[in-house]
Amino acid sequence: MRIVIALGGNALLKRGEKPDASTQIANVETAVTALAPLAAQHEIILTHGNGPQVGVLALQSANDPKLSQPYPFDTLGAQTQGMIGYWLLQSLQNHLPGRHVASIVNQTLVLAGDPAFENPTKFIGEVYSKEEADRFAAERGWTMKADGGHFRRVVGSPFPQRVIETRLVRALIHDGAVVVCAGGGGVPVVRNAQGKLEGVEAVVDKDLTASVLAEALDADFLMILTDVPAVLVDYGTPEQREINRATPASLRGLGLPAGSMGPKVEAASRFVELTGDTAAIGRLADAEKIVAGTAGTIITPGGNYGGPGDIPVPTPRDTRVRED
């Protein structure tokens, strides 16, 4: 199968951990250990989050007295793609000797008039107390919102229209490479009045970008990996339970929070609705079980999935389309 995997930023830096390189490299090793068996059997395109990492770089940039102004978010996003992409590239190469692995910096096209620029919702950076959040809002002009029992900075998150380098990613897949791309949702860019690309101050949701990329690449399966075993209802209560099989309509009807599970559900549902293929949301450690249909929340048009055998083998015509 061709599988697009969206790896959550919390897989690289867990809540409460210091953002040291050594900590994140160790977490990357754990992640790749879970994903390498899938990469040995399937075509894998791996995307990743960058919320904690881009927040750290933004804070460093804001505090650097040598700069007349902080680096813009598109530049910071490219920096995190290079950093995290390097860690994933090296670990994948070590786990898959003889297999080509490519890690590339991607731009993601968004619309300049997207209303998300006026309503920031994308969490970035570390968690803060209420007092710290109020201080940063006053001192730096940051927009801060509650994230569970803490507060985090939020920025605009426009909807991804297309990964600019999609054709390059497709070419690498056809050459047999495992591809790491569209990290952090990709560097957000718009087209100016001359049709040229320009970076913008935003962070694109990586799950939505993964959905757009999976559709463009004719993927068979979109897997969104996070730190919970499945989509949960009545979260945090004695009635909490997992949803193991679902349709896009049934998941959308749950009204899940926009700042956490909501975008993941939207990304997975959108892919299933547009392609008729399969998406899943679950825990990184369960990646193989999710593909086998024994873990996570599996989303299909009819709400049924029994494993890879449920996905049709591509016809010769399908193969030709994928080689365009």
XYZ file of C-alpha atoms in Angstrom:
324
model
C 0.000 0.000 0.000
C 0.916 3.653 -0.298
C 0.566 5.134 3.187
C 0.861 8.773 4.217
C 1.698 9.002 7.923
C 1.248 12.201 9.937
C 3.444 11.995 13.019
C 2.340 14.265 15.845
C 4.722 16.806 17.347
C 4.164 15.182 20.744
C 5.899 12.078 19.389
C 9.069 14.172 19.189
C 8.646 16.246 22.329
C 6.209 15.123 24.994
C 4.423 17.514 27.311
C 6.695 18.661 30.106
C 9.925 17.519 28.437
C 12.724 20.026 27.936
C 13.247 20.727 24.226
C 16.833 19.452 24.232
C 18.125 17.927 21.004
C 19.131 14.717 22.796
C 15.593 14.231 24.123
C 14.032 14.709 20.707
C 16.549 12.471 18.956
C 15.732 9.705 21.434
C 12.016 10.211 20.760
C 12.627 10.101 17.006
C 14.410 6.778 17.457
C 11.391 5.415 19.312
C 9.065 6.664 16.570
C 11.093 5.184 13.737
C 11.372 1.860 15.567
C 7.565 1.716 15.470
C 7.322 2.777 11.816
C 10.231 0.911 10.222
C 8.321 -2.404 9.872
C 5.648 -0.605 7.838
C 8.289 1.089 5.694
C 9.805 -2.307 4.954
C 6.486 -3.516 3.492
C 4.784 -0.445 2.036
C 5.399 2.855 0.275
C 5.703 5.381 3.090
C 5.427 9.158 3.011
C 6.091 10.569 6.479
C 5.031 14.029 7.621
C 5.559 15.438 11.089
C 4.432 18.160 13.437
C 6.607 21.052 14.559
C 4.494 22.965 17.090
C 6.837 22.648 20.085
C 9.961 23.108 17.970
C 8.824 26.180 16.043
C 7.714 27.711 19.332
C 11.193 27.255 20.802
C 12.836 28.847 17.756
C 10.326 31.710 17.788
C 11.107 32.437 21.428
C 14.847 32.328 20.778
C 14.455 34.658 17.824
C 12.295 37.090 19.806
C 14.906 37.206 22.575
C 17.963 37.650 20.339
C 19.255 41.214 20.839
C 21.272 41.001 17.616
C 18.111 40.883 15.506
C 16.219 44.053 14.612
C 13.093 41.866 14.353
C 12.368 38.149 14.925
C 12.590 35.704 12.059
C 9.211 35.248 10.313
C 7.258 32.041 10.824
C 7.756 30.743 7.303
C 11.523 30.835 7.858
C 11.193 29.223 11.284
C 9.039 26.497 9.756
C 11.728 25.764 7.167
C 14.308 25.557 9.950
C 12.255 22.956 11.813
C 11.757 20.950 8.628
C 15.516 20.742 8.195
C 16.195 19.882 11.835
C 13.472 17.268 12.374
C 13.842 15.958 8.825
C 17.535 15.313 9.463
C 16.786 13.362 12.645
C 14.134 11.248 10.899
C 16.306 10.762 7.800
C 19.233 9.421 9.781
C 17.149 7.123 11.961
C 15.239 5.722 8.966
C 18.515 5.074 7.129
C 19.859 3.203 10.154
C 16.691 1.098 10.460
C 16.340 0.429 6.713
C 19.848 -0.310 5.378
C 20.003 -0.230 1.605
C 16.716 1.674 1.267
C 16.722 5.172 -0.177
C 15.390 7.804 2.253
C 14.763 11.413 1.240
C 13.975 14.356 3.504
C 12.949 17.541 1.735
C 11.786 21.041 2.609
C 8.274 21.710 1.308
C 6.161 24.789 0.686
C 2.389 24.601 1.141
C 0.183 26.941 -0.841
C -2.507 28.789 1.155
C -4.901 31.564 0.163
C -4.011 35.105 1.170
C -7.652 35.808 2.043
C -8.075 32.801 4.314
C -10.096 33.925 7.383
C -7.771 31.919 9.652
C -5.334 34.817 9.547
C -7.858 36.865 11.537
C -8.672 34.079 14.029
C -5.495 32.366 15.328
C -6.112 28.805 16.566
C -2.911 26.821 15.936
C -1.006 25.967 19.125
C 2.768 26.365 19.001
C 5.569 26.209 21.515
C 5.685 25.227 25.153
C 2.917 25.258 27.752
C 2.664 28.125 30.256
C 0.795 28.965 33.411
C -1.973 31.579 33.316
C 0.392 34.173 34.815
C 3.122 33.469 32.257
C 0.610 33.544 29.404
C -0.723 36.930 30.506
C 2.818 38.298 30.750
C 3.814 37.115 27.260
C 0.583 38.488 25.813
C 1.330 41.891 27.332
C 5.065 41.969 26.597
C 5.184 40.357 23.156
C 1.694 40.836 21.778
C 1.198 37.078 21.510
C -2.260 35.543 21.341
C -2.562 32.945 24.114
C -5.293 30.324 24.530
C -6.034 27.522 26.970
C -4.684 24.079 26.044
C -5.989 21.655 28.640
C -4.843 22.863 32.045
C -2.177 25.148 30.581
C -1.850 27.968 28.069
C 0.021 28.125 24.767
C 0.646 30.626 22.033
C -1.598 30.428 18.945
C -1.048 31.694 15.395
C -3.112 31.713 12.214
C -3.552 28.336 10.487
C -4.871 28.759 6.925
C -6.202 25.755 5.021
C -3.584 24.005 2.828
C -4.436 24.038 -0.861
C -1.490 22.092 -2.287
C 2.038 21.013 -1.455
C 4.117 22.823 -4.064
C 6.641 19.992 -4.427
C 4.057 17.203 -4.871
C 5.495 16.076 -8.224
C 8.958 15.756 -6.698
C 7.586 13.667 -3.823
C 5.800 11.409 -6.315
C 9.013 10.943 -8.302
C 10.927 9.952 -5.177
C 8.250 7.405 -4.230
C 8.431 5.834 -7.689
C 12.185 5.478 -7.237
C 11.527 3.422 -4.111
C 12.405 6.048 -1.519
C 10.855 6.564 1.889
C 10.021 10.274 1.848
C 9.975 12.677 4.789
C 8.210 15.849 3.704
C 5.700 18.602 4.515
C 6.994 18.873 8.064
C 4.946 21.176 10.245
C 2.331 21.279 7.503
C 4.855 22.762 5.100
C 6.188 26.301 4.836
C 3.078 28.465 4.255
C 3.256 30.477 1.030
C 0.873 32.536 -1.115
C 1.089 33.758 -4.688
C 1.552 37.485 -5.089
C 0.109 39.720 -7.804
C 2.853 38.542 -10.184
C 2.128 34.875 -9.482
C 5.346 34.443 -7.495
C 5.522 32.556 -4.206
C 5.953 34.462 -0.923
C 6.101 33.189 2.643
C 3.453 34.269 5.163
C 3.238 34.445 8.969
C 1.312 31.274 9.788
C 1.602 27.595 10.690
C -0.349 25.133 8.551
C -1.991 22.195 10.329
C 0.136 19.175 9.481
C -2.802 16.739 9.542
C -4.745 18.759 6.973
C -1.622 19.043 4.800
C -1.119 15.287 5.103
C -4.708 14.796 3.909
C -4.214 17.082 0.902
C -0.907 15.379 0.083
C -2.370 11.879 0.454
C -5.150 12.756 -1.976
C -2.713 14.221 -4.515
C -0.434 11.172 -4.289
C -3.264 8.640 -4.692
C -2.459 7.145 -1.291
C -4.370 4.072 -0.149
C -4.228 4.902 3.546
C -3.844 8.057 5.645
C -2.638 7.402 9.183
C -2.662 10.194 11.789
C -0.595 9.222 14.819
C -0.884 10.937 18.175
C -0.614 10.129 21.898
C -4.082 8.627 22.430
C -5.145 5.117 21.344
C -8.130 6.280 19.286
C -10.772 8.968 18.998
C -12.304 9.120 22.469
C -15.791 10.198 23.508
C -16.580 11.492 26.997
C -12.850 12.126 27.358
C -11.607 12.337 30.935
C -14.815 10.960 32.464
C -15.694 7.505 33.824
C -17.723 6.968 30.626
C -14.704 7.511 28.353
C -14.590 5.029 25.481
C -12.847 4.472 22.174
C -14.420 4.661 18.737
C -12.870 1.850 16.696
C -14.846 2.062 13.433
C -16.456 5.184 12.021
C -17.682 7.027 8.973
C -16.768 10.668 8.316
C -20.321 11.763 9.137
C -20.403 9.956 12.474
C -17.091 11.484 13.565
C -18.037 14.994 12.490
C -21.227 14.644 14.513
C -19.215 14.368 17.722
C -18.286 18.078 17.673
C -14.701 17.457 18.823
C -12.547 20.407 20.008
C -10.971 22.545 17.280
C -7.696 22.807 19.169
C -6.991 19.089 19.597
C -8.789 16.141 17.991
C -11.037 18.239 15.725
C -8.440 18.920 12.971
C -7.358 15.280 12.962
C -10.946 14.127 12.456
C -11.479 16.728 9.743
C -8.292 15.718 7.929
C -9.103 12.011 8.056
C -12.749 12.523 7.107
C -11.881 14.781 4.203
C -9.483 12.196 2.748
C -12.048 9.388 3.035
C -14.852 11.473 1.533
C -12.786 12.651 -1.437
C -11.060 9.367 -2.269
C -13.217 6.558 -0.874
C -10.074 5.133 0.728
C -9.152 4.526 4.373
C -7.896 6.790 7.141
C -7.069 6.106 10.772
C -6.266 7.952 13.984
C -4.333 6.252 16.744
C -1.219 5.847 18.828
C 2.283 5.731 17.369
C 3.129 2.502 19.189
C 0.113 0.851 17.522
C 1.047 1.776 13.935
C 1.291 -1.815 12.670
C -1.897 -2.817 14.492
C -3.747 0.168 12.997
C -2.902 -0.948 9.460
C -3.962 -4.473 10.407
C -7.276 -3.086 11.671
C -6.836 -4.135 15.308
C -6.173 -0.729 16.905
C -7.044 2.938 16.535
C -10.073 4.562 14.967
C -10.503 3.353 11.377
C -12.523 5.645 9.105
C -14.016 4.354 5.865
C -17.018 5.376 3.728
C -19.099 2.575 5.239
C -17.428 2.305 8.638
C -16.010 -1.179 7.977
C -12.370 -2.288 7.694
C -10.817 -5.699 8.124
C -7.198 -4.951 7.297
C -5.067 -4.380 4.171
C -7.050 -6.998 2.271
C -9.992 -4.593 2.220
C -8.018 -2.169 0.038
C -8.250 -3.034 -3.669
C -5.045 -3.883 -5.515
C -4.358 -1.063 -8.045
C -5.262 -1.874 -11.642
C -2.734 -1.199 -14.428
C -4.582 2.039 -15.160
C -4.247 3.104 -11.508
C -0.507 2.437 -11.719
C -0.140 4.611 -14.825
C -1.928 7.490 -13.124
C 0.443 7.259 -10.178
C 3.453 7.487 -12.490
C 2.359 10.809 -14.034
